[in-house]
Short mmCIF file of C-alpha atoms (C1' of nucleotides) in Angstrom, two decimals:
data_model
loop_
_atom_site.label_atom_id
_atom_site.label_comp_id
_atom_site.label_asym_id
_atom_site.label_seq_id
_atom_site.Cartn_x
_atom_site.Cartn_y
_atom_site.Cartn_z
CA UNK A 1 71.49 -76.79 -12.43
CA UNK A 2 74.23 -77.88 -10.13
CA UNK A 3 77.59 -76.76 -9.01
CA UNK A 4 79.19 -80.07 -9.85
CA UNK A 5 81.62 -81.57 -12.16
CA UNK A 6 79.04 -82.60 -14.63
CA UNK A 7 77.78 -79.15 -14.94
CA UNK A 8 81.22 -77.78 -15.23
CA UNK A 9 81.90 -80.16 -18.02
CA UNK A 10 78.79 -79.26 -19.71
CA UNK A 11 79.41 -75.53 -19.45
CA UNK A 12 82.98 -75.75 -20.41
CA UNK A 13 82.60 -78.53 -23.09
CA UNK A 14 85.90 -79.19 -24.77
CA UNK A 15 87.63 -76.49 -22.89
CA UNK A 16 87.08 -78.35 -19.63
CA UNK A 17 90.61 -79.62 -19.41
CA UNK A 18 91.96 -76.11 -20.13
CA UNK A 19 89.66 -74.44 -17.60
CA UNK A 20 90.15 -77.06 -14.90
CA UNK A 21 93.78 -78.42 -15.39
CA UNK A 22 93.39 -80.36 -12.14
CA UNK A 23 90.03 -81.35 -12.55
CA UNK A 24 87.62 -80.57 -9.74
CA UNK A 25 88.67 -81.65 -6.33
CA UNK A 26 86.26 -83.14 -3.66
CA UNK A 27 87.28 -82.86 -0.14
CA UNK A 28 85.87 -84.27 3.18
CA UNK A 29 86.23 -82.50 6.58
CA UNK A 30 85.30 -83.68 9.94
CA UNK A 31 82.80 -81.96 12.12
CA UNK A 32 84.51 -79.05 14.22
CA UNK A 33 87.40 -78.42 11.79
CA UNK A 34 87.97 -74.93 10.54
CA UNK A 35 87.98 -74.48 6.83
CA UNK A 36 89.66 -71.12 6.94
CA UNK A 37 90.16 -68.50 9.62
CA UNK A 38 89.19 -64.94 10.04
CA UNK A 39 92.14 -62.46 9.39
CA UNK A 40 94.11 -64.94 7.45
CA UNK A 41 94.18 -65.08 3.64
CA UNK A 42 92.50 -67.92 1.79
CA UNK A 43 92.72 -68.48 -1.79
CA UNK A 44 89.84 -70.90 -2.47
CA UNK A 45 86.08 -70.92 -3.08
CA UNK A 46 84.24 -73.64 -1.55
CA UNK A 47 80.93 -75.16 -2.55
CA UNK A 48 79.29 -77.42 0.00
CA UNK A 49 78.12 -80.77 -1.35
CA UNK A 50 76.83 -82.31 2.02
CA UNK A 51 76.78 -81.39 5.49
CA UNK A 52 76.51 -78.12 7.30
CA UNK A 53 78.98 -75.42 7.49
CA UNK A 54 79.08 -72.38 10.09
CA UNK A 55 80.70 -69.08 9.44
CA UNK A 56 81.22 -66.58 12.19
CA UNK A 57 83.14 -63.38 13.24
CA UNK A 58 85.12 -63.28 16.40
CA UNK A 59 85.50 -59.99 18.26
CA UNK A 60 88.34 -58.89 20.40
CA UNK A 61 86.36 -59.44 23.56
CA UNK A 62 85.97 -63.17 22.63
CA UNK A 63 82.37 -62.89 21.58
CA UNK A 64 81.52 -64.51 18.34
CA UNK A 65 78.58 -63.71 15.99
CA UNK A 66 77.53 -66.47 13.71
CA UNK A 67 76.90 -65.03 10.29
CA UNK A 68 75.46 -68.02 8.54
CA UNK A 69 74.61 -71.57 8.50
CA UNK A 70 75.66 -72.78 5.13
CA UNK A 71 74.02 -75.88 3.61
CA UNK A 72 74.66 -78.00 0.44
CA UNK A 73 74.66 -75.74 -2.64
CA UNK A 74 75.93 -72.73 -0.80
CA UNK A 75 79.16 -71.07 -1.56
CA UNK A 76 81.78 -70.07 1.00
CA UNK A 77 84.75 -67.85 0.72
CA UNK A 78 83.82 -66.13 -2.43
CA UNK A 79 84.42 -62.56 -1.21
CA UNK A 80 88.27 -62.56 -0.60
CA UNK A 81 91.14 -61.28 -2.62
CA UNK A 82 93.86 -63.77 -1.93
CA UNK A 83 95.97 -61.25 -0.07
CA UNK A 84 94.08 -59.69 2.74
CA UNK A 85 92.51 -61.65 5.54
CA UNK A 86 89.08 -63.24 5.43
CA UNK A 87 86.33 -61.51 7.25
CA UNK A 88 85.25 -64.44 9.22
CA UNK A 89 86.04 -68.07 10.06
CA UNK A 90 84.36 -71.03 8.52
CA UNK A 91 83.99 -74.25 10.36
CA UNK A 92 82.52 -77.64 9.64
CA UNK A 93 79.34 -78.07 11.75
CA UNK A 94 78.88 -81.69 10.75
CA UNK A 95 80.95 -83.92 8.64
CA UNK A 96 81.00 -82.16 5.28
CA UNK A 97 82.14 -82.75 1.68
CA UNK A 98 83.27 -79.73 -0.30
CA UNK A 99 84.19 -78.86 -3.72
CA UNK A 100 87.08 -76.64 -3.70
CA UNK A 101 88.37 -74.27 -6.45
CA UNK A 102 91.38 -71.75 -6.44
CA UNK A 103 89.54 -68.50 -6.27
CA UNK A 104 91.59 -67.18 -9.45
CA UNK A 105 90.52 -70.21 -11.22
CA UNK A 106 86.90 -69.91 -10.06
CA UNK A 107 86.81 -66.15 -11.24
CA UNK A 108 88.51 -67.02 -14.50
CA UNK A 109 85.92 -69.70 -15.38
CA UNK A 110 83.07 -67.33 -14.41
CA UNK A 111 84.62 -64.63 -16.65
CA UNK A 112 84.68 -67.03 -19.56
CA UNK A 113 81.23 -68.66 -18.98
CA UNK A 114 78.22 -66.36 -18.43
CA UNK A 115 76.35 -69.32 -17.34
CA UNK A 116 78.79 -69.95 -14.47
CA UNK A 117 78.95 -66.22 -13.75
CA UNK A 118 75.20 -65.87 -13.36
CA UNK A 119 75.13 -69.03 -11.13
CA UNK A 120 77.71 -67.40 -9.08
CA UNK A 121 75.75 -64.05 -8.90
CA UNK A 122 72.64 -65.86 -7.94
CA UNK A 123 74.32 -67.75 -5.00
CA UNK A 124 75.98 -64.38 -3.73
CA UNK A 125 72.32 -62.73 -4.06
CA UNK A 126 70.87 -65.41 -1.83
CA UNK A 127 73.64 -64.67 0.69
CA UNK A 128 72.84 -61.04 0.63
CA UNK A 129 69.07 -61.57 0.96
CA UNK A 130 69.66 -63.76 4.00
CA UNK A 131 72.00 -61.41 5.59
CA UNK A 132 69.44 -58.68 5.20
CA UNK A 133 66.80 -60.63 6.95
CA UNK A 134 69.33 -61.40 9.71
CA UNK A 135 69.96 -57.66 10.10
CA UNK A 136 66.29 -57.04 10.36
CA UNK A 137 65.82 -59.67 13.06
CA UNK A 138 68.81 -58.47 15.14
CA UNK A 139 67.95 -54.79 14.90
CA UNK A 140 64.36 -54.75 15.66
CA UNK A 141 63.10 -58.08 17.24
CA UNK A 142 62.94 -59.37 20.73
CA UNK A 143 64.59 -62.51 21.93
CA UNK A 144 61.56 -64.62 20.85
CA UNK A 145 61.33 -63.01 17.57
CA UNK A 146 64.97 -63.59 16.71
CA UNK A 147 64.82 -67.25 17.87
CA UNK A 148 61.68 -67.80 15.69
CA UNK A 149 63.25 -66.21 12.70
CA UNK A 150 66.32 -68.41 12.94
CA UNK A 151 64.51 -71.65 13.53
CA UNK A 152 62.00 -71.07 10.91
CA UNK A 153 64.77 -70.38 8.39
CA UNK A 154 66.74 -73.38 9.43
CA UNK A 155 63.59 -75.62 9.34
CA UNK A 156 62.68 -74.44 5.94
CA UNK A 157 66.17 -75.06 4.55
CA UNK A 158 66.68 -78.28 6.17
CA UNK A 159 63.31 -79.63 4.94
CA UNK A 160 64.21 -78.49 1.42
CA UNK A 161 67.54 -80.37 1.69
CA UNK A 162 66.51 -83.57 3.20
CA UNK A 163 62.59 -83.59 3.09
CA UNK A 164 60.68 -83.93 6.28
CA UNK A 165 60.75 -87.19 7.93
CA UNK A 166 57.66 -86.46 10.21
CA UNK A 167 57.24 -83.19 11.91
CA UNK A 168 60.82 -83.39 13.52
CA UNK A 169 63.80 -82.12 11.68
CA UNK A 170 67.34 -82.81 12.78
CA UNK A 171 69.44 -79.66 13.03
CA UNK A 172 73.19 -80.20 14.01
CA UNK A 173 73.08 -77.19 16.41
CA UNK A 174 72.75 -76.53 20.12
CA UNK A 175 71.51 -73.61 22.30
CA UNK A 176 74.87 -71.89 22.11
CA UNK A 177 74.79 -71.89 18.31
CA UNK A 178 71.40 -70.25 18.67
CA UNK A 179 72.70 -67.82 21.09
CA UNK A 180 75.65 -66.76 19.00
CA UNK A 181 73.48 -66.33 15.96
CA UNK A 182 70.88 -64.22 17.44
CA UNK A 183 73.13 -62.11 19.55
CA UNK A 184 71.70 -63.46 22.87
CA UNK A 185 73.36 -65.30 25.62
CA UNK A 186 72.77 -69.00 25.92
CA UNK A 187 71.11 -68.54 29.38
CA UNK A 188 68.55 -66.38 27.69
CA UNK A 189 68.09 -68.53 24.72
CA UNK A 190 67.32 -71.41 27.26
CA UNK A 191 64.72 -69.35 28.94
CA UNK A 192 63.26 -68.25 25.65
CA UNK A 193 62.90 -71.84 24.40
CA UNK A 194 61.39 -72.89 27.45
CA UNK A 195 58.81 -70.15 27.19
CA UNK A 196 58.28 -71.13 23.59
CA UNK A 197 57.68 -74.68 24.51
CA UNK A 198 55.32 -73.60 27.29
CA UNK A 199 53.26 -71.58 24.73
CA UNK A 200 53.11 -74.78 22.53
CA UNK A 201 55.08 -73.16 19.74
CA UNK A 202 57.90 -75.47 19.13
CA UNK A 203 60.05 -78.07 20.80
CA UNK A 204 63.77 -78.22 20.54
CA UNK A 205 66.16 -80.59 22.12
CA UNK A 206 68.94 -82.89 21.16
CA UNK A 207 69.35 -81.67 17.66
CA UNK A 208 65.65 -82.21 16.99
CA UNK A 209 63.34 -79.29 16.02
CA UNK A 210 59.46 -79.58 15.91
CA UNK A 211 57.41 -76.72 14.91
CA UNK A 212 54.15 -77.06 16.80
CA UNK A 213 52.52 -73.83 15.63
CA UNK A 214 54.29 -72.45 12.43
CA UNK A 215 51.60 -69.75 11.88
CA UNK A 216 52.04 -68.15 15.21
CA UNK A 217 55.95 -68.57 14.93
CA UNK A 218 55.76 -66.64 11.64
CA UNK A 219 53.71 -64.02 13.24
CA UNK A 220 56.17 -63.70 16.03
CA UNK A 221 59.10 -63.57 13.44
CA UNK A 222 56.95 -60.80 11.80
CA UNK A 223 57.44 -62.59 8.52
CA UNK A 224 56.03 -60.55 5.61
CA UNK A 225 53.38 -62.61 3.72
CA UNK A 226 53.98 -60.61 0.66
CA UNK A 227 57.67 -61.37 0.50
CA UNK A 228 58.90 -64.78 -0.84
CA UNK A 229 61.83 -65.33 1.57
CA UNK A 230 63.14 -68.56 0.42
CA UNK A 231 65.32 -68.86 -2.67
CA UNK A 232 66.38 -72.57 -3.09
CA UNK A 233 70.09 -73.21 -3.48
CA UNK A 234 71.36 -74.76 -6.62
CA UNK A 235 71.04 -78.47 -6.48
CA UNK A 236 74.18 -80.35 -5.83
CA UNK A 237 74.26 -83.54 -7.85
CA UNK B 1 85.25 -49.73 -14.93
CA UNK B 2 81.79 -48.07 -14.78
CA UNK B 3 78.14 -48.98 -14.76
CA UNK B 4 77.33 -46.54 -17.37
CA UNK B 5 76.43 -46.24 -20.92
CA UNK B 6 79.89 -46.06 -22.31
CA UNK B 7 80.82 -49.22 -20.61
CA UNK B 8 77.68 -50.94 -21.76
CA UNK B 9 78.41 -49.81 -25.29
CA UNK B 10 81.97 -50.97 -24.91
CA UNK B 11 80.89 -54.39 -23.71
CA UNK B 12 77.99 -54.94 -26.04
CA UNK B 13 79.77 -53.49 -29.12
CA UNK B 14 77.72 -53.61 -32.17
CA UNK B 15 75.09 -55.64 -30.12
CA UNK B 16 74.19 -52.58 -28.02
CA UNK B 17 71.15 -51.59 -29.89
CA UNK B 18 69.99 -55.20 -29.73
CA UNK B 19 70.77 -55.70 -26.14
CA UNK B 20 69.36 -52.15 -25.18
CA UNK B 21 66.49 -51.48 -27.62
CA UNK B 22 65.46 -48.38 -25.56
CA UNK B 23 69.01 -47.25 -24.72
CA UNK B 24 69.79 -46.76 -21.13
CA UNK B 25 67.48 -44.35 -19.29
CA UNK B 26 68.66 -42.07 -16.57
CA UNK B 27 66.28 -40.75 -14.06
CA UNK B 28 66.31 -38.30 -11.26
CA UNK B 29 64.30 -38.51 -8.09
CA UNK B 30 63.89 -35.90 -5.30
CA UNK B 31 64.87 -36.47 -1.67
CA UNK B 32 62.25 -38.50 0.15
CA UNK B 33 60.55 -40.22 -2.75
CA UNK B 34 60.28 -43.87 -2.44
CA UNK B 35 61.95 -45.78 -5.51
CA UNK B 36 60.07 -49.12 -4.63
CA UNK B 37 58.01 -50.47 -1.86
CA UNK B 38 58.51 -53.45 0.36
CA UNK B 39 55.89 -56.20 -0.41
CA UNK B 40 55.31 -54.81 -3.96
CA UNK B 41 56.81 -56.27 -7.15
CA UNK B 42 59.35 -54.24 -8.94
CA UNK B 43 60.83 -55.17 -12.23
CA UNK B 44 63.89 -52.94 -12.48
CA UNK B 45 67.52 -52.90 -11.24
CA UNK B 46 68.67 -49.39 -10.18
CA UNK B 47 72.25 -48.14 -10.27
CA UNK B 48 72.95 -45.01 -8.39
CA UNK B 49 74.84 -42.43 -10.29
CA UNK B 50 74.69 -39.60 -7.71
CA UNK B 51 73.15 -39.01 -4.33
CA UNK B 52 72.28 -41.38 -1.46
CA UNK B 53 69.56 -44.02 -1.31
CA UNK B 54 68.28 -45.74 1.85
CA UNK B 55 66.88 -49.21 2.08
CA UNK B 56 64.88 -50.57 4.91
CA UNK B 57 62.48 -53.19 6.15
CA UNK B 58 59.21 -52.18 7.93
CA UNK B 59 57.76 -54.52 10.48
CA UNK B 60 54.24 -55.00 11.50
CA UNK B 61 54.75 -53.07 14.66
CA UNK B 62 55.66 -49.99 12.74
CA UNK B 63 59.32 -50.33 13.41
CA UNK B 64 61.83 -49.96 10.60
CA UNK B 65 65.36 -51.41 10.26
CA UNK B 66 67.64 -49.62 7.93
CA UNK B 67 69.48 -52.22 5.74
CA UNK B 68 71.78 -50.11 3.75
CA UNK B 69 72.93 -46.59 2.76
CA UNK B 70 73.63 -46.89 -0.87
CA UNK B 71 75.98 -44.48 -2.73
CA UNK B 72 76.84 -43.89 -6.24
CA UNK B 73 78.08 -47.10 -7.90
CA UNK B 74 75.86 -49.36 -5.76
CA UNK B 75 73.11 -51.56 -7.07
CA UNK B 76 69.62 -51.65 -5.85
CA UNK B 77 66.72 -54.23 -6.45
CA UNK B 78 68.97 -56.77 -7.95
CA UNK B 79 67.33 -59.50 -5.96
CA UNK B 80 63.80 -59.53 -7.02
CA UNK B 81 61.98 -61.95 -9.45
CA UNK B 82 59.45 -59.65 -11.09
CA UNK B 83 56.47 -61.29 -9.39
CA UNK B 84 56.90 -61.63 -5.64
CA UNK B 85 57.17 -58.60 -3.41
CA UNK B 86 60.40 -56.87 -2.78
CA UNK B 87 62.00 -57.58 0.63
CA UNK B 88 62.47 -53.91 1.52
CA UNK B 89 61.71 -50.40 0.57
CA UNK B 90 64.11 -48.04 -1.06
CA UNK B 91 63.96 -44.34 -0.81
CA UNK B 92 65.85 -41.36 -2.07
CA UNK B 93 67.84 -39.89 0.97
CA UNK B 94 68.92 -36.97 -1.16
CA UNK B 95 68.18 -35.78 -4.69
CA UNK B 96 69.49 -38.69 -6.79
CA UNK B 97 70.07 -39.69 -10.32
CA UNK B 98 69.61 -43.34 -11.15
CA UNK B 99 70.43 -45.54 -14.08
CA UNK B 100 67.40 -48.05 -14.54
CA UNK B 101 67.17 -51.34 -16.33
CA UNK B 102 64.50 -53.77 -16.57
CA UNK B 103 65.48 -56.65 -14.56
CA UNK B 104 64.99 -59.26 -17.40
CA UNK B 105 66.97 -57.00 -19.57
CA UNK B 106 69.78 -56.58 -17.10
CA UNK B 107 69.93 -60.35 -16.42
CA UNK B 108 69.93 -61.06 -20.18
CA UNK B 109 72.86 -58.59 -20.76
CA UNK B 110 74.76 -60.25 -17.99
CA UNK B 111 74.06 -63.66 -19.21
CA UNK B 112 75.50 -62.66 -22.61
CA UNK B 113 78.42 -60.78 -21.33
CA UNK B 114 80.79 -62.32 -18.59
CA UNK B 115 82.21 -59.02 -17.97
CA UNK B 116 78.91 -57.48 -17.09
CA UNK B 117 78.09 -60.63 -15.10
CA UNK B 118 81.33 -60.31 -13.04
CA UNK B 119 80.60 -56.67 -12.53
CA UNK B 120 77.21 -57.60 -11.22
CA UNK B 121 78.74 -60.35 -9.03
CA UNK B 122 81.25 -58.01 -7.54
CA UNK B 123 78.56 -55.56 -6.66
CA UNK B 124 76.43 -58.13 -4.95
CA UNK B 125 79.52 -59.45 -3.24
CA UNK B 126 80.06 -56.05 -1.75
CA UNK B 127 76.55 -55.85 -0.50
CA UNK B 128 76.90 -59.21 1.23
CA UNK B 129 80.24 -58.20 2.93
CA UNK B 130 78.63 -55.05 4.16
CA UNK B 131 75.60 -56.97 5.42
CA UNK B 132 77.76 -59.44 7.35
CA UNK B 133 79.54 -56.48 9.14
CA UNK B 134 76.22 -55.13 9.92
CA UNK B 135 75.01 -58.43 11.46
CA UNK B 136 78.18 -58.54 13.57
CA UNK B 137 77.76 -55.10 14.87
CA UNK B 138 74.15 -55.57 15.61
CA UNK B 139 74.52 -59.02 17.24
CA UNK B 140 77.54 -58.37 19.51
CA UNK B 141 78.21 -54.73 19.97
CA UNK B 142 77.11 -52.13 22.60
CA UNK B 143 75.34 -48.96 21.54
CA UNK B 144 78.49 -47.07 21.13
CA UNK B 145 80.16 -49.80 19.21
CA UNK B 146 77.26 -49.94 16.74
CA UNK B 147 77.34 -46.17 16.34
CA UNK B 148 81.10 -46.19 15.79
CA UNK B 149 80.79 -48.97 13.16
CA UNK B 150 78.12 -47.15 11.24
CA UNK B 151 79.79 -43.74 11.31
CA UNK B 152 83.21 -44.99 10.49
CA UNK B 153 81.68 -46.84 7.41
CA UNK B 154 79.64 -43.93 6.20
CA UNK B 155 82.77 -41.79 6.70
CA UNK B 156 84.87 -43.94 4.71
CA UNK B 157 82.46 -44.27 1.85
CA UNK B 158 81.71 -40.62 1.77
CA UNK B 159 85.14 -39.54 1.56
CA UNK B 160 85.88 -42.13 -1.12
CA UNK B 161 83.00 -40.66 -3.07
CA UNK B 162 83.48 -36.82 -2.54
CA UNK B 163 86.95 -36.55 -1.09
CA UNK B 164 87.54 -35.06 2.28
CA UNK B 165 87.02 -31.19 2.41
CA UNK B 166 88.76 -30.85 5.61
CA UNK B 167 87.98 -32.97 8.66
CA UNK B 168 84.21 -32.58 8.30
CA UNK B 169 82.09 -34.84 6.07
CA UNK B 170 78.58 -34.07 5.09
CA UNK B 171 76.22 -37.01 5.61
CA UNK B 172 72.46 -36.49 4.64
CA UNK B 173 71.37 -38.33 7.81
CA UNK B 174 69.90 -37.50 11.16
CA UNK B 175 69.92 -39.22 14.72
CA UNK B 176 66.84 -41.08 13.63
CA UNK B 177 68.46 -42.71 10.60
CA UNK B 178 71.43 -43.74 12.99
CA UNK B 179 68.84 -45.13 15.45
CA UNK B 180 66.99 -47.15 12.76
CA UNK B 181 70.19 -48.48 11.33
CA UNK B 182 71.75 -49.51 14.58
CA UNK B 183 68.60 -50.94 16.11
CA UNK B 184 68.55 -48.37 18.83
CA UNK B 185 66.17 -45.69 19.79
CA UNK B 186 66.81 -42.10 18.78
CA UNK B 187 66.73 -41.09 22.43
CA UNK B 188 69.49 -43.59 23.14
CA UNK B 189 71.52 -42.42 20.12
CA UNK B 190 71.24 -39.00 21.31
CA UNK B 191 72.82 -40.02 24.71
CA UNK B 192 75.30 -42.14 22.93
CA UNK B 193 76.56 -39.38 20.64
CA UNK B 194 76.68 -36.99 23.63
CA UNK B 195 78.93 -39.51 25.53
CA UNK B 196 81.00 -39.80 22.36
CA UNK B 197 81.43 -35.99 22.06
CA UNK B 198 82.31 -35.79 25.73
CA UNK B 199 85.10 -38.34 25.13
CA UNK B 200 86.26 -36.33 22.17
CA UNK B 201 85.74 -39.36 19.83
CA UNK B 202 83.60 -37.35 17.15
CA UNK B 203 81.23 -34.59 16.60
CA UNK B 204 77.95 -35.01 14.82
CA UNK B 205 75.36 -32.34 13.99
CA UNK B 206 73.40 -30.73 11.19
CA UNK B 207 74.53 -33.39 8.82
CA UNK B 208 78.25 -32.79 9.63
CA UNK B 209 80.37 -35.66 10.94
CA UNK B 210 83.90 -34.97 12.45
CA UNK B 211 86.06 -37.82 13.54
CA UNK B 212 88.26 -36.49 16.28
CA UNK B 213 89.87 -39.86 17.22
CA UNK B 214 89.58 -42.34 14.36
CA UNK B 215 91.92 -44.83 16.10
CA UNK B 216 89.96 -45.18 19.27
CA UNK B 217 86.70 -45.28 17.30
CA UNK B 218 88.07 -48.25 15.40
CA UNK B 219 88.82 -49.94 18.68
CA UNK B 220 85.38 -49.29 19.84
CA UNK B 221 83.97 -50.63 16.80
CA UNK B 222 86.22 -53.65 17.12
CA UNK B 223 87.44 -53.43 13.68
CA UNK B 224 89.82 -56.27 12.69
CA UNK B 225 93.05 -54.84 11.50
CA UNK B 226 93.86 -57.83 9.50
CA UNK B 227 90.70 -57.62 7.38
CA UNK B 228 90.39 -55.11 4.61
CA UNK B 229 86.87 -53.88 5.00
CA UNK B 230 86.40 -51.43 2.33
CA UNK B 231 85.72 -52.61 -1.27
CA UNK B 232 85.36 -49.60 -3.50
CA UNK B 233 82.32 -49.58 -5.70
CA UNK B 234 82.65 -49.25 -9.39
CA UNK B 235 83.19 -45.83 -10.54
CA UNK B 236 80.29 -44.01 -12.21
CA UNK B 237 81.44 -41.92 -15.04
"C1'" DC C 1 84.64 -93.00 38.48
"C1'" DG C 2 86.03 -88.28 37.13
"C1'" DC C 3 85.91 -84.79 33.76
"C1'" DC C 4 83.77 -82.08 30.41
"C1'" DT C 5 80.25 -79.64 27.88
"C1'" DC C 6 75.63 -78.44 27.68
"C1'" DG C 7 71.42 -77.31 29.69
"C1'" DT C 8 68.78 -75.37 33.41
"C1'" DT C 9 67.46 -72.40 37.23
"C1'" DG C 10 67.77 -68.34 40.49
"C1'" DA C 11 69.11 -63.69 41.93
"C1'" DA C 12 70.92 -59.43 41.06
"C1'" DG C 13 72.52 -55.74 37.99
"C1'" DG C 14 72.88 -52.89 33.87
"C1'" DT C 15 72.07 -51.38 29.30
"C1'" DG C 16 68.95 -49.52 26.62
"C1'" DG C 17 63.71 -48.70 26.14
"C1'" DT C 18 59.63 -46.02 27.05
"C1'" DC C 19 57.19 -42.04 28.21
"C1'" DA C 20 57.01 -37.31 28.80
"C1'" DA C 21 58.42 -32.56 28.91
"C1'" DT C 22 61.33 -29.00 27.06
"C1'" DT C 23 64.24 -26.73 23.74
"C1'" DC C 24 65.89 -25.71 19.45
"C1'" DG C 25 65.94 -24.62 14.51
"C1'" DA C 26 64.04 -24.13 10.20
"C1'" DG C 27 60.26 -22.88 7.54
"C1'" DT C 28 55.81 -20.33 6.87
"C1'" DG C 29 52.78 -16.88 6.90
"C1'" DG C 30 50.92 -13.01 9.21
"C1'" DC D 1 60.05 -8.72 12.11
"C1'" DC D 2 57.69 -11.72 14.71
"C1'" DA D 3 54.33 -15.40 15.88
"C1'" DC D 4 53.37 -19.97 14.72
"C1'" DT D 5 54.22 -24.77 13.56
"C1'" DC D 6 56.43 -28.96 13.00
"C1'" DG D 7 60.17 -32.11 13.21
"C1'" DA D 8 64.40 -33.14 15.52
"C1'" DA D 9 67.38 -32.99 19.44
"C1'" DT D 10 67.70 -33.23 24.47
"C1'" DT D 11 66.98 -34.39 29.21
"C1'" DG D 12 64.90 -36.82 33.18
"C1'" DA D 13 62.49 -40.64 35.61
"C1'" DC D 14 61.19 -45.02 35.45
"C1'" DC D 15 61.13 -49.63 33.95
"C1'" DA D 16 61.98 -54.14 31.49
"C1'" DC D 17 64.48 -57.17 28.85
"C1'" DC D 18 68.38 -59.31 28.71
"C1'" DT D 19 73.08 -60.09 30.92
"C1'" DT D 20 75.96 -61.58 34.44
"C1'" DC D 21 77.23 -64.53 37.93
"C1'" DA D 22 76.66 -68.66 40.28
"C1'" DA D 23 75.20 -73.16 41.29
"C1'" DC D 24 73.72 -77.49 40.00
"C1'" DG D 25 71.94 -81.52 36.96
"C1'" DA D 26 72.25 -84.60 32.85
"C1'" DG D 27 74.59 -86.89 29.62
"C1'" DG D 28 78.78 -88.58 27.01
"C1'" DC D 29 83.28 -90.32 27.22
"C1'" DG D 30 87.97 -91.26 28.64
#
DNA sequence: CGCCTCGTTGAAGGTGGTCAATTCGAGTGG
DNA sequence: CCACTCGAATTGACCACCTTCAACGAGGCG
């Protein structure tokens, strides 16, 4: 199942041209470009087809909190209402290609296609689950636990996307991203990573992550073996 | 729009008896009873009709993180898959009445009724939004900011539910709940509340919350005036 | 080369945690 | 009515994790 033109054609059938009068537009954005800004209205829903997107909240004191690293198959901007401001900023972390819908159109299509609507609900459910895990890590875990949580999650998702090319995985992030996602300072992230490297848990540098001891990392992250954390996103054909 | 029997009848029309062969069951649970447990499978979706429900994760070290205070109209347990364990525990915070569906049934109904599906998606979207705000507060804010965030949110939702009977609002929670939700210790929550009372920001005791200076509280919570935070839950008739 | 961002390290300070003792209030039973 | 109990609230002393501030090194790029 995929969030792409062929799926939409399949679902919509002969109604496709009525439902998508302008077809489905694909866009590309360069790394570092903002897709929309916190506090400003935005009337589209974005589906990531390739690349990584970052969402974060900015606070008055200039601090930012990274909410989510979004990968292909993930939905962005589904929660607005076209008039009030978005709750966060979204920014391309790498070069990305996106599939964009006017939100009203997207909702309309979902309302007339239960299959689309359930696809949508499933995507939002994944977001909620991920956010709850994030809340748990930020609320109850030490610096090392938070970093372990984040890197295990990113590793899992990156491997699911690209497959593992050996033990090393490429992540387009630096220590500052880790700091802003875990609620730590980059200084302390540096010290924590150094400690984790000393304990032969992982290596991280130059956008490369190697998990040396995934089992102990999972312990440190206090992952619950009973709970299946990972819900794969819909494939993007 | 309501998540109740009359809505379901309305949506399902003459298919109601086919879609809900057992009708829709209402249940009541006493305060303190667990609705389901972290790590154990659970095959139902619950809609709260009255009362408060608490969801939280428990970690190996015994700490717990409160994920969500759920009020009437909120959905619980929508994210499982019937076989793997739930990601958190849900517990009645007060006496509650619930509307319960088998998850497979609920999904089936949504899949055959776009209106139900969009209702569902909207409910999950509210959960995700709330979780993102929670992430922001836990990641970037001081103890006072976290407490202000939580209490402003609970105040808003409680008033929306019950209306304000004067400046005081009844919340069925104590300082330990605040601590577990904000990632602080109850000792420090006590100190923080004392400080906030000294600064004439609010009063909290015996399940009563009074906001003395909502504007300054909103500043402390670093709420973004551009962003409309609150999305009302669906009414429960 | 010069500039910039990111990473690294050290020293000092503060926010919040830990531990412990006391008080308070509600409930319970004598 | 009064002890007794138990959980929650409160307070103090001490401590640790993480922050802040500052400096410096490494690498990329004009």
